[in-house]
Short mmCIF file of C-alpha atoms and ligand atoms in Angstrom, two decimals:
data_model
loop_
_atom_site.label_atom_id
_atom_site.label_comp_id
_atom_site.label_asym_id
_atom_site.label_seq_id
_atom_site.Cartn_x
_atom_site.Cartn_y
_atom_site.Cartn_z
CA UNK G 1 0.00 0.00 0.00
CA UNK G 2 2.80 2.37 0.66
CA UNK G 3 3.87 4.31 3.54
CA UNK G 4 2.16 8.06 2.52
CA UNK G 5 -1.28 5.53 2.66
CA UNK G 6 0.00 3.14 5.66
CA UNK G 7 1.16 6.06 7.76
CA UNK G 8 -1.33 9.06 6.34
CA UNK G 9 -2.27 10.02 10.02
CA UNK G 10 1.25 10.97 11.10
CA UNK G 11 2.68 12.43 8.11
CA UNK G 12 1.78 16.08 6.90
CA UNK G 13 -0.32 15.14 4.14
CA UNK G 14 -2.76 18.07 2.42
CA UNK G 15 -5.70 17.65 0.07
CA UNK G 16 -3.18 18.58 -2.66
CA UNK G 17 -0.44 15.69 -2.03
CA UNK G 18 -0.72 13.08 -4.22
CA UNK G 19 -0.87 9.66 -2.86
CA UNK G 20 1.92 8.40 -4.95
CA UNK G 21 3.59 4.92 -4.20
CA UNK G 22 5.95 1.95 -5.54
CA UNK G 23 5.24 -0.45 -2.76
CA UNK G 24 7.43 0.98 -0.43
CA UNK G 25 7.21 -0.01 3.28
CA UNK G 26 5.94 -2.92 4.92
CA UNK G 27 9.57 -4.32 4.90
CA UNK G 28 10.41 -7.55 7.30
CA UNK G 29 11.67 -7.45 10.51
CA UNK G 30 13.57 -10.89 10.30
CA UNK G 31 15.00 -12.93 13.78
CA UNK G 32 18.52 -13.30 13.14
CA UNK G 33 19.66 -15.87 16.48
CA UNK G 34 22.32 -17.05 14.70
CA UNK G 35 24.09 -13.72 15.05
CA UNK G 36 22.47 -12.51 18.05
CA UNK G 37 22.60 -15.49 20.08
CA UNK G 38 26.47 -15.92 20.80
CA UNK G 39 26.51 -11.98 21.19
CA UNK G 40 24.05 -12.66 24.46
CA UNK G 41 21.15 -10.30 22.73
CA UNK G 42 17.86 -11.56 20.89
CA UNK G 43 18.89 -9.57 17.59
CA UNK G 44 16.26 -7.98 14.23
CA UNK G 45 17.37 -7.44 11.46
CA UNK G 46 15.22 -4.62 9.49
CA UNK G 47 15.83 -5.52 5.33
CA UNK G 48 15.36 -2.36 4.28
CA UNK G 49 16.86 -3.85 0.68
CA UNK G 50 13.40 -4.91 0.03
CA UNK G 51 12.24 -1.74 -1.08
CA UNK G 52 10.99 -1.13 -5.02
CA UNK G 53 14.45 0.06 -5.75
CA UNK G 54 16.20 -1.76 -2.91
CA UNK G 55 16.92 0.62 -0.23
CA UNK G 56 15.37 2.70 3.04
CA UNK G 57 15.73 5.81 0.58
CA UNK G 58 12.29 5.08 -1.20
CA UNK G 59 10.58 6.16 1.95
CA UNK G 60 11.88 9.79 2.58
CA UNK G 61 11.33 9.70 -1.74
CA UNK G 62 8.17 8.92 -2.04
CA UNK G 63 7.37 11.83 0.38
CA UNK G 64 9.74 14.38 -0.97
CA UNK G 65 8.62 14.08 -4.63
CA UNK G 66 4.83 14.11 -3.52
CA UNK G 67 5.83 17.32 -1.78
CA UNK G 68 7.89 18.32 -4.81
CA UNK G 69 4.78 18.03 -6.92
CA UNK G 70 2.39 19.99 -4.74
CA UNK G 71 4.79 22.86 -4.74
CA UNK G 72 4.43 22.38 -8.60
CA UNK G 73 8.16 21.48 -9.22
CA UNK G 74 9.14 19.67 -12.12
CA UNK G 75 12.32 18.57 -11.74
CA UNK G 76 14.45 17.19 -8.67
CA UNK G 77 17.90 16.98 -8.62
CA UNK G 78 20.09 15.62 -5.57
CA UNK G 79 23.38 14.31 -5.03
CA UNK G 80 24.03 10.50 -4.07
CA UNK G 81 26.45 7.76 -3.47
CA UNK G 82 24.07 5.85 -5.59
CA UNK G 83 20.98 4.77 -3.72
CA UNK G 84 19.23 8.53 -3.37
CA UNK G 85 19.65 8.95 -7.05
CA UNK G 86 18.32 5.18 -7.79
CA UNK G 87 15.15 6.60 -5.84
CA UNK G 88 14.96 10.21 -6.73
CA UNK G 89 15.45 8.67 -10.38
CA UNK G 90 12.25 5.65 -9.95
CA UNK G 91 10.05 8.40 -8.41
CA UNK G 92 11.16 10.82 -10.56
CA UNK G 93 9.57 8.03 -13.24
CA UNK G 94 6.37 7.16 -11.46
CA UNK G 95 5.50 11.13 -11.25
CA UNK G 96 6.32 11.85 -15.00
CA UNK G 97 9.54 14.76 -13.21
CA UNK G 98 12.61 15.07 -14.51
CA UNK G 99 15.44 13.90 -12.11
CA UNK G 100 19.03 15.10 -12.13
CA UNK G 101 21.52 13.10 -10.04
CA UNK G 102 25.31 14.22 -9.34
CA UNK G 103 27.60 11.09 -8.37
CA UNK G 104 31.27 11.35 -7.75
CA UNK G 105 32.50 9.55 -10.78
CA UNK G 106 33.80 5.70 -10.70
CA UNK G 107 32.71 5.88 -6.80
CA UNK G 108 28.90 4.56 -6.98
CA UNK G 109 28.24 0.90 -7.39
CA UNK G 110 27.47 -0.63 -10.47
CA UNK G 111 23.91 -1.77 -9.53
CA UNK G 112 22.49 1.35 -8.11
CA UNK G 113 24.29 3.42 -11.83
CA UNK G 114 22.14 0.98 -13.86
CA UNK G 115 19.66 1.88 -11.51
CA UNK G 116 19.83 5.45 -12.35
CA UNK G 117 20.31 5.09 -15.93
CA UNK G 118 17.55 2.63 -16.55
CA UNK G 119 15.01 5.20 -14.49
CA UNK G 120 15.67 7.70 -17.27
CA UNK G 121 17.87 10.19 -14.67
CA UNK G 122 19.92 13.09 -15.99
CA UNK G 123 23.47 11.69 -14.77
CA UNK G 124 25.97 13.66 -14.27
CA UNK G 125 29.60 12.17 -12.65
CA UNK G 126 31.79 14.59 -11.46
CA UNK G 127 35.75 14.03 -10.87
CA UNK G 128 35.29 14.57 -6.77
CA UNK G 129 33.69 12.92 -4.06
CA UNK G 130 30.32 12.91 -2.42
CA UNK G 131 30.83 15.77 -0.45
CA UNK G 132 31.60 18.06 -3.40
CA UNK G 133 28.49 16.53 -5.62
CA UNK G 134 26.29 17.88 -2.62
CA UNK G 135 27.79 21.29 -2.54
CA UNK G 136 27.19 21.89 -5.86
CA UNK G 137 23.62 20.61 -5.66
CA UNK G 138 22.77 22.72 -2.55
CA UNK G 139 24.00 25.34 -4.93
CA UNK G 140 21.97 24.85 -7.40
CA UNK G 141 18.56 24.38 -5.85
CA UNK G 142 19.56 28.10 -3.99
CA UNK G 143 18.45 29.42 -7.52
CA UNK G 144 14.89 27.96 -7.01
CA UNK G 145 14.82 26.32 -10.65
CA UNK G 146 15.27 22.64 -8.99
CA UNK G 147 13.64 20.52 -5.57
CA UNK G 148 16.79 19.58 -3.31
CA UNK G 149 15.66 16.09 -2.81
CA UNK G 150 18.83 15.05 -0.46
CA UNK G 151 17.84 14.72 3.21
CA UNK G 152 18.35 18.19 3.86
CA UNK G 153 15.03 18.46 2.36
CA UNK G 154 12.67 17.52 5.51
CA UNK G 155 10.24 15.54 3.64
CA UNK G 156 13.33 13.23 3.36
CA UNK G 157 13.28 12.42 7.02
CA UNK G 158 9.63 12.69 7.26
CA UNK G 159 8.64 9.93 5.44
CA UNK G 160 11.58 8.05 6.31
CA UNK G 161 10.61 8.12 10.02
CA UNK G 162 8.09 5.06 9.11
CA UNK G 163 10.77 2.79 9.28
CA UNK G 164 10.59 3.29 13.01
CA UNK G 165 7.07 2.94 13.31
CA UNK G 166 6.95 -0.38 11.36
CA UNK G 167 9.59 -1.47 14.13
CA UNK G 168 7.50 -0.41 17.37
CA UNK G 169 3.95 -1.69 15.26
CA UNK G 170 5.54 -5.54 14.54
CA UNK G 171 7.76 -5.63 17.51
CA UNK G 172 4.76 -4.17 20.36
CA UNK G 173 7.74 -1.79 21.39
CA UNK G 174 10.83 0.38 20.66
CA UNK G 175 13.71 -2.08 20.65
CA UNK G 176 16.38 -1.64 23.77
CA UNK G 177 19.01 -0.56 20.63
CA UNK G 178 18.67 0.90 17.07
CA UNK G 179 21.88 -0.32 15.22
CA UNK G 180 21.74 1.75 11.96
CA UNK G 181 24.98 2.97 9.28
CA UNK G 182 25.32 6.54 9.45
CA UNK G 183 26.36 8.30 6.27
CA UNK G 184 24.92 11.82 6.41
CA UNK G 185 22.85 10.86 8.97
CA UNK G 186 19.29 11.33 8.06
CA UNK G 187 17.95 8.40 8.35
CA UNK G 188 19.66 7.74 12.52
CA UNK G 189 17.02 11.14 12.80
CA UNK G 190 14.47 10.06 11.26
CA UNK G 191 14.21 7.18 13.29
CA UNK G 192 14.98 9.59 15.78
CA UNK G 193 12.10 11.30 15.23
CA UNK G 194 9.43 8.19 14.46
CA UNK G 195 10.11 6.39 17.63
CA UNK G 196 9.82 9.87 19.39
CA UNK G 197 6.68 10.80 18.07
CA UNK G 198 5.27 7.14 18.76
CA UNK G 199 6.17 7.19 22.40
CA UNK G 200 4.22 10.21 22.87
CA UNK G 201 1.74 8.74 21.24
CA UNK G 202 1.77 6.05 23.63
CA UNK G 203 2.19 3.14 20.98
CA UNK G 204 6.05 2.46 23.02
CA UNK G 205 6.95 2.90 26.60
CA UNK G 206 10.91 3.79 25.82
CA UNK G 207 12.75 4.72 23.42
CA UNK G 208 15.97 3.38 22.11
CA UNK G 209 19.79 3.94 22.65
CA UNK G 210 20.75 4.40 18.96
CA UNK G 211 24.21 3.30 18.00
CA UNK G 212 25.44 4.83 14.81
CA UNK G 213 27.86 2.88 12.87
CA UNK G 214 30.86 4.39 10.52
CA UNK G 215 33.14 2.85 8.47
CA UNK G 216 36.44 3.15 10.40
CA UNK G 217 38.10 5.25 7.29
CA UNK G 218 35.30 7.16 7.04
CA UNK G 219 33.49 8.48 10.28
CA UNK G 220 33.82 12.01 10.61
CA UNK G 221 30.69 11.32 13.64
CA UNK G 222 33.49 9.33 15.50
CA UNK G 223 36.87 11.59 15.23
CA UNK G 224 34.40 14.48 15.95
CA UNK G 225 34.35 16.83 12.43
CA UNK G 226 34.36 16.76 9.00
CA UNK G 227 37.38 14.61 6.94
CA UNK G 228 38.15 15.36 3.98
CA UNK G 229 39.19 12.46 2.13
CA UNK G 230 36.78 9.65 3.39
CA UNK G 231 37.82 6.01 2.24
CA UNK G 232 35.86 2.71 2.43
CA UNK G 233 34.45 -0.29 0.71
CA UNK G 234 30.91 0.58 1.50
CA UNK G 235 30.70 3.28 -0.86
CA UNK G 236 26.78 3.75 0.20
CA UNK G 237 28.72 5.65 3.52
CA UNK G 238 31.82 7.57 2.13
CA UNK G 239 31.00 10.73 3.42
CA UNK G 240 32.89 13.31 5.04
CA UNK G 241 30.88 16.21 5.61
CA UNK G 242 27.40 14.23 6.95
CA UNK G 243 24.63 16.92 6.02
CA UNK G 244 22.27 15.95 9.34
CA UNK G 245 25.38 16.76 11.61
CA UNK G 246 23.38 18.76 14.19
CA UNK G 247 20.19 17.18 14.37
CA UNK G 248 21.82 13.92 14.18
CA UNK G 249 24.31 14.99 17.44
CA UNK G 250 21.28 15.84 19.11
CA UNK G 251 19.05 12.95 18.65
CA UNK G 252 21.76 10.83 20.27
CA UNK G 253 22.09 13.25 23.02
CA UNK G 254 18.22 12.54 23.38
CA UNK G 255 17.75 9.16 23.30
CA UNK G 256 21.34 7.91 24.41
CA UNK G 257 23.90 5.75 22.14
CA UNK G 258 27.09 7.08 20.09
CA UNK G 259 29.01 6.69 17.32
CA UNK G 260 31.25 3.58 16.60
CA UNK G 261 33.42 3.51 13.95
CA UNK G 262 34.08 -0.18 12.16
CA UNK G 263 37.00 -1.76 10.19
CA UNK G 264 36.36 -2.36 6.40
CA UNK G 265 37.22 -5.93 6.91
CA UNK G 266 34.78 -6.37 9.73
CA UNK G 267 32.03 -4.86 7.77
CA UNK G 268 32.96 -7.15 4.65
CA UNK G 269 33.01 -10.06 7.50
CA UNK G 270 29.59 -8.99 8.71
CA UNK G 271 28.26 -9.35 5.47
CA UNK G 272 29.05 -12.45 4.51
CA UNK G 273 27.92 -13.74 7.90
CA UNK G 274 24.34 -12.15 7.37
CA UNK G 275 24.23 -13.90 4.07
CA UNK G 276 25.95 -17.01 5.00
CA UNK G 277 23.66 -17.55 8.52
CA UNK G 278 20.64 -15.37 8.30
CA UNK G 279 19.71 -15.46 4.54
CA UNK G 280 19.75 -12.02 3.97
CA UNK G 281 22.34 -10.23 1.93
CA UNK G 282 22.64 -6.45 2.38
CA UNK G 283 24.93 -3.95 1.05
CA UNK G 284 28.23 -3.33 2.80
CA UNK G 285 27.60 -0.11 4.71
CA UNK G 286 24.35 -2.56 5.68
CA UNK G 287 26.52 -4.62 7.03
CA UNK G 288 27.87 -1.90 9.04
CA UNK G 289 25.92 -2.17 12.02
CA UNK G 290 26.10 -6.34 13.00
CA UNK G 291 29.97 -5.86 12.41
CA UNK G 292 29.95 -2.97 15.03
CA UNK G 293 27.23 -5.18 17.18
CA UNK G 294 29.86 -8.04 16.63
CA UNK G 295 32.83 -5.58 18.03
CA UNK G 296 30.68 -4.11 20.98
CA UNK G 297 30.24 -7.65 22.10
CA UNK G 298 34.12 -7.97 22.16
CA UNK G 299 34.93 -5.17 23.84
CA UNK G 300 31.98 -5.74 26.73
CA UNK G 301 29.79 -2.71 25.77
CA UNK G 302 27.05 -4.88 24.64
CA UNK G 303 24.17 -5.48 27.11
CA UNK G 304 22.96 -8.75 27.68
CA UNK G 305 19.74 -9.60 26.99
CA UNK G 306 18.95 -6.36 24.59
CA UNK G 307 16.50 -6.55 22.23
CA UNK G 308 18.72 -4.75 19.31
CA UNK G 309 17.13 -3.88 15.97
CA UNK G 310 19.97 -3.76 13.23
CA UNK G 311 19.17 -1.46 10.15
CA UNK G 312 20.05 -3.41 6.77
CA UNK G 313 19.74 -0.05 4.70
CA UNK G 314 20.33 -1.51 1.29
CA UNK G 315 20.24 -4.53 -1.26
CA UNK G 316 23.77 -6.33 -1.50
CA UNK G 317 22.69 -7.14 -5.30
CA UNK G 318 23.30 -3.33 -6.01
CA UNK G 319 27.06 -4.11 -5.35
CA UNK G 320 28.07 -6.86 -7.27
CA UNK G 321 31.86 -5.86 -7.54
CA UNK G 322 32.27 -6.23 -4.06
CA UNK G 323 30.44 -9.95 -3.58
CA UNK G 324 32.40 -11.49 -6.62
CA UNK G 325 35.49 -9.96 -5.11
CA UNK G 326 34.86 -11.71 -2.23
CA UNK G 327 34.62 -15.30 -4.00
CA UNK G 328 37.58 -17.53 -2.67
CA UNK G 329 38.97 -18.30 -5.66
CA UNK G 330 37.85 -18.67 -9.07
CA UNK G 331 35.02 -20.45 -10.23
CA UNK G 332 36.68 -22.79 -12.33
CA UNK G 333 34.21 -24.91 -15.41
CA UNK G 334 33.67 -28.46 -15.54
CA UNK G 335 33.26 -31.02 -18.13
CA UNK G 336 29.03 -31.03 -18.16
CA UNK G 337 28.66 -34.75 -16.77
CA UNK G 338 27.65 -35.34 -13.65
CA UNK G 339 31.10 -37.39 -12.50
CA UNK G 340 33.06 -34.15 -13.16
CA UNK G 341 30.49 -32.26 -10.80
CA UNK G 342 30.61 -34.99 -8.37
CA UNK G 343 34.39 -34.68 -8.24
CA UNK G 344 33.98 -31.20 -7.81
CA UNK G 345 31.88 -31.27 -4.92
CA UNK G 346 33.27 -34.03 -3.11
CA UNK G 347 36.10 -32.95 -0.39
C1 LIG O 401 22.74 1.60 1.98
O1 LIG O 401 22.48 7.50 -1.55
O2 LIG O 401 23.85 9.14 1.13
O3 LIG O 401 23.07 8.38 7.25
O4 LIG O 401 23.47 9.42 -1.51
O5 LIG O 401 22.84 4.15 0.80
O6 LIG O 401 20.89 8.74 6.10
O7 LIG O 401 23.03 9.18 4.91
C2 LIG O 401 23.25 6.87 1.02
C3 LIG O 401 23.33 6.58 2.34
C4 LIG O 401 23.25 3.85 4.82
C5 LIG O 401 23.52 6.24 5.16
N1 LIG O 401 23.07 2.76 4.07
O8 LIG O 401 22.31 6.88 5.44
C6 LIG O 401 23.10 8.39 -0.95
C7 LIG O 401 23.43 8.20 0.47
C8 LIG O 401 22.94 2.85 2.74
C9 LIG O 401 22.99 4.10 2.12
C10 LIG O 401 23.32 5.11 4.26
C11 LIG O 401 23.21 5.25 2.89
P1 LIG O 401 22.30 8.39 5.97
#
């Protein structure tokens, strides 16, 4: 049904917003004991990467571009590490806009491009990194001409908030800890902000710690400002300047938690482990949050017994590069008979 139609009552929805939707929403909240068990906590995992185009972005989307087009704009135009410009470029489709997406060049993965081609975006790659694509974007919508659709834009975090709600509404409450990535932070407040406004609504009786997980090379939330060359595998999360830093500094403040930073081999670790013994397989920065879970544990900040809901933001089939690169060894042919396969698979 969609979240603007699931969640009409609690988001700011006028006669003139159009009810537009892909399916988003409505995605599982799947046990995961494998994981959580021998880290003492009864562990959720939140698979996000079933979303129409395969991340948590099509929520905050699906509001901003309804908002876009009862402000009468025609074209949206954000910048992205790939999965805001896969959405801004499907809703941008299902609305009839025009979308134009900035990506630092060679630096988005190869799913979430074809993503953005295949939607019909405007793509443009520029030679710099994330950071710079959303400077130049902020720029531009400061003439008026084009919608800001990053989440700067407070639809963005507005419709993403459901994600929280679907938590408390499947789960009966908050969780004792929201594990969630944190690239420029708007989706750590906008679950901020969801299980805030359910607890005064009385649907939960507390609220979460939230743990926000960077990728060790990249984690300007955990060396405490901005860096300016941010490094790591999970692409989705190289970001440097985080756009949400203040709101995202004070919803941890709020609701208690911090900001972890994890190794990129511990995140590529995590991910094969959530593929290999929960069935799911997320993106790396997905990943992000069960490898910091995994180092919490380790280090004794972990508390036993939690109920812990871990965010997986994203659909590992957007990143191909990365799983194949993570094969051990080649995949060698056979002759096609089924001795040679038996030899193959035997010992
Ligand atoms: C899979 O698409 O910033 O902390 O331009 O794709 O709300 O930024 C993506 C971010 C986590 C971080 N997981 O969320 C973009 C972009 C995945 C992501 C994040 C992103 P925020």
């Amino acid at each position: 049904m969609g979240v603007l139609a699931q969640y009409a009552q609690h988001l700011a929805l006028g006669d003139n917003t159009p009810r537009i939707t892909l399916g988003e929403g409505a995605t599982p909240l799947v046990p995961a004991p494998r994981i959580g068990s021998p880290l003492g906590i009864e562990l959720y995992l939140k698979f996000e990467g079933q979303n129409p185009t395969g991340s948590f972005k099509d929520r905050g989307m699906v509001m901003a571009v309804a908002k876009a087009i009862e402000q009468r704009s025609q074209t949206i135009i954000c910048a992205s590490t790939g999965n805001t410009s896969a959405a801004a470029a499907a809703y941008a489709a299902a609305t009839g806009l025009r979308a134009v997406v900035v990506i630092p060049a060679g630096r988005i993965a190869l799913g979430k491009l074809a993503q953005a081609i295949m939607y019909g975006a405007d793509i443009v790659a520029i030679e710099g990194n994330f950071d710079a694509a959303l400077t130049i974007v902020r720029g531009l919508a400061a003439g008026g001409e084009y919608t800001l659709v990053n989440s700067i834009n407070p639809w963005r975090i507005e419709g993403q908030k459901t994600a929280a709600f679907e938590v408390v509404d499947v789960l009966g409450d908050a969780p004792d800890i929201l594990a969630i990535p944190v690239g420029n932070a708007g989706n750590i407040t906008a679950y901020a902000k969801g299980f805030r406004e359910y607890r005064a609504l009385g649907r939960s009786s507390k609220s979460p710690l939230l743990f926000g997980f960077q990728a060790a090379g990249s984690a300007p939330f955990v060396q405490g400002g901005p860096i300016d060359n941010p490094e790591t595998v999970a692409t989705a999360i190289r970001i440097g300047n985080p756009a949400n830093w203040q709101l995202a500094h004070r919803a941890v403040a709020e609701f208690g938690g911090g900001f972890f930073a994890v190794p990129d081999e511990e995140i590529l670790q995590a991910q094969r482990r959530i593929a290999r013994e929960v069935g799911l397989f997320p993106e790396p920065a997905s990943a992000a949050p069960v490898a910091g879970l995994v180092r919490l544990h380790r280090e004794g900040g972990l508390p036993r017994g939690a109920v812990v809901v871990a965010v997986l933001t994203g659909n590992g089939l957007k990143d191909p590069d990365v799983a194949s690169r993570s094969a051990e060894g080649a995949i060698v042919p056979v002759p096609a008979d089924a001795d040679a396969v038996r030899r193959a698979i035997s010992g």
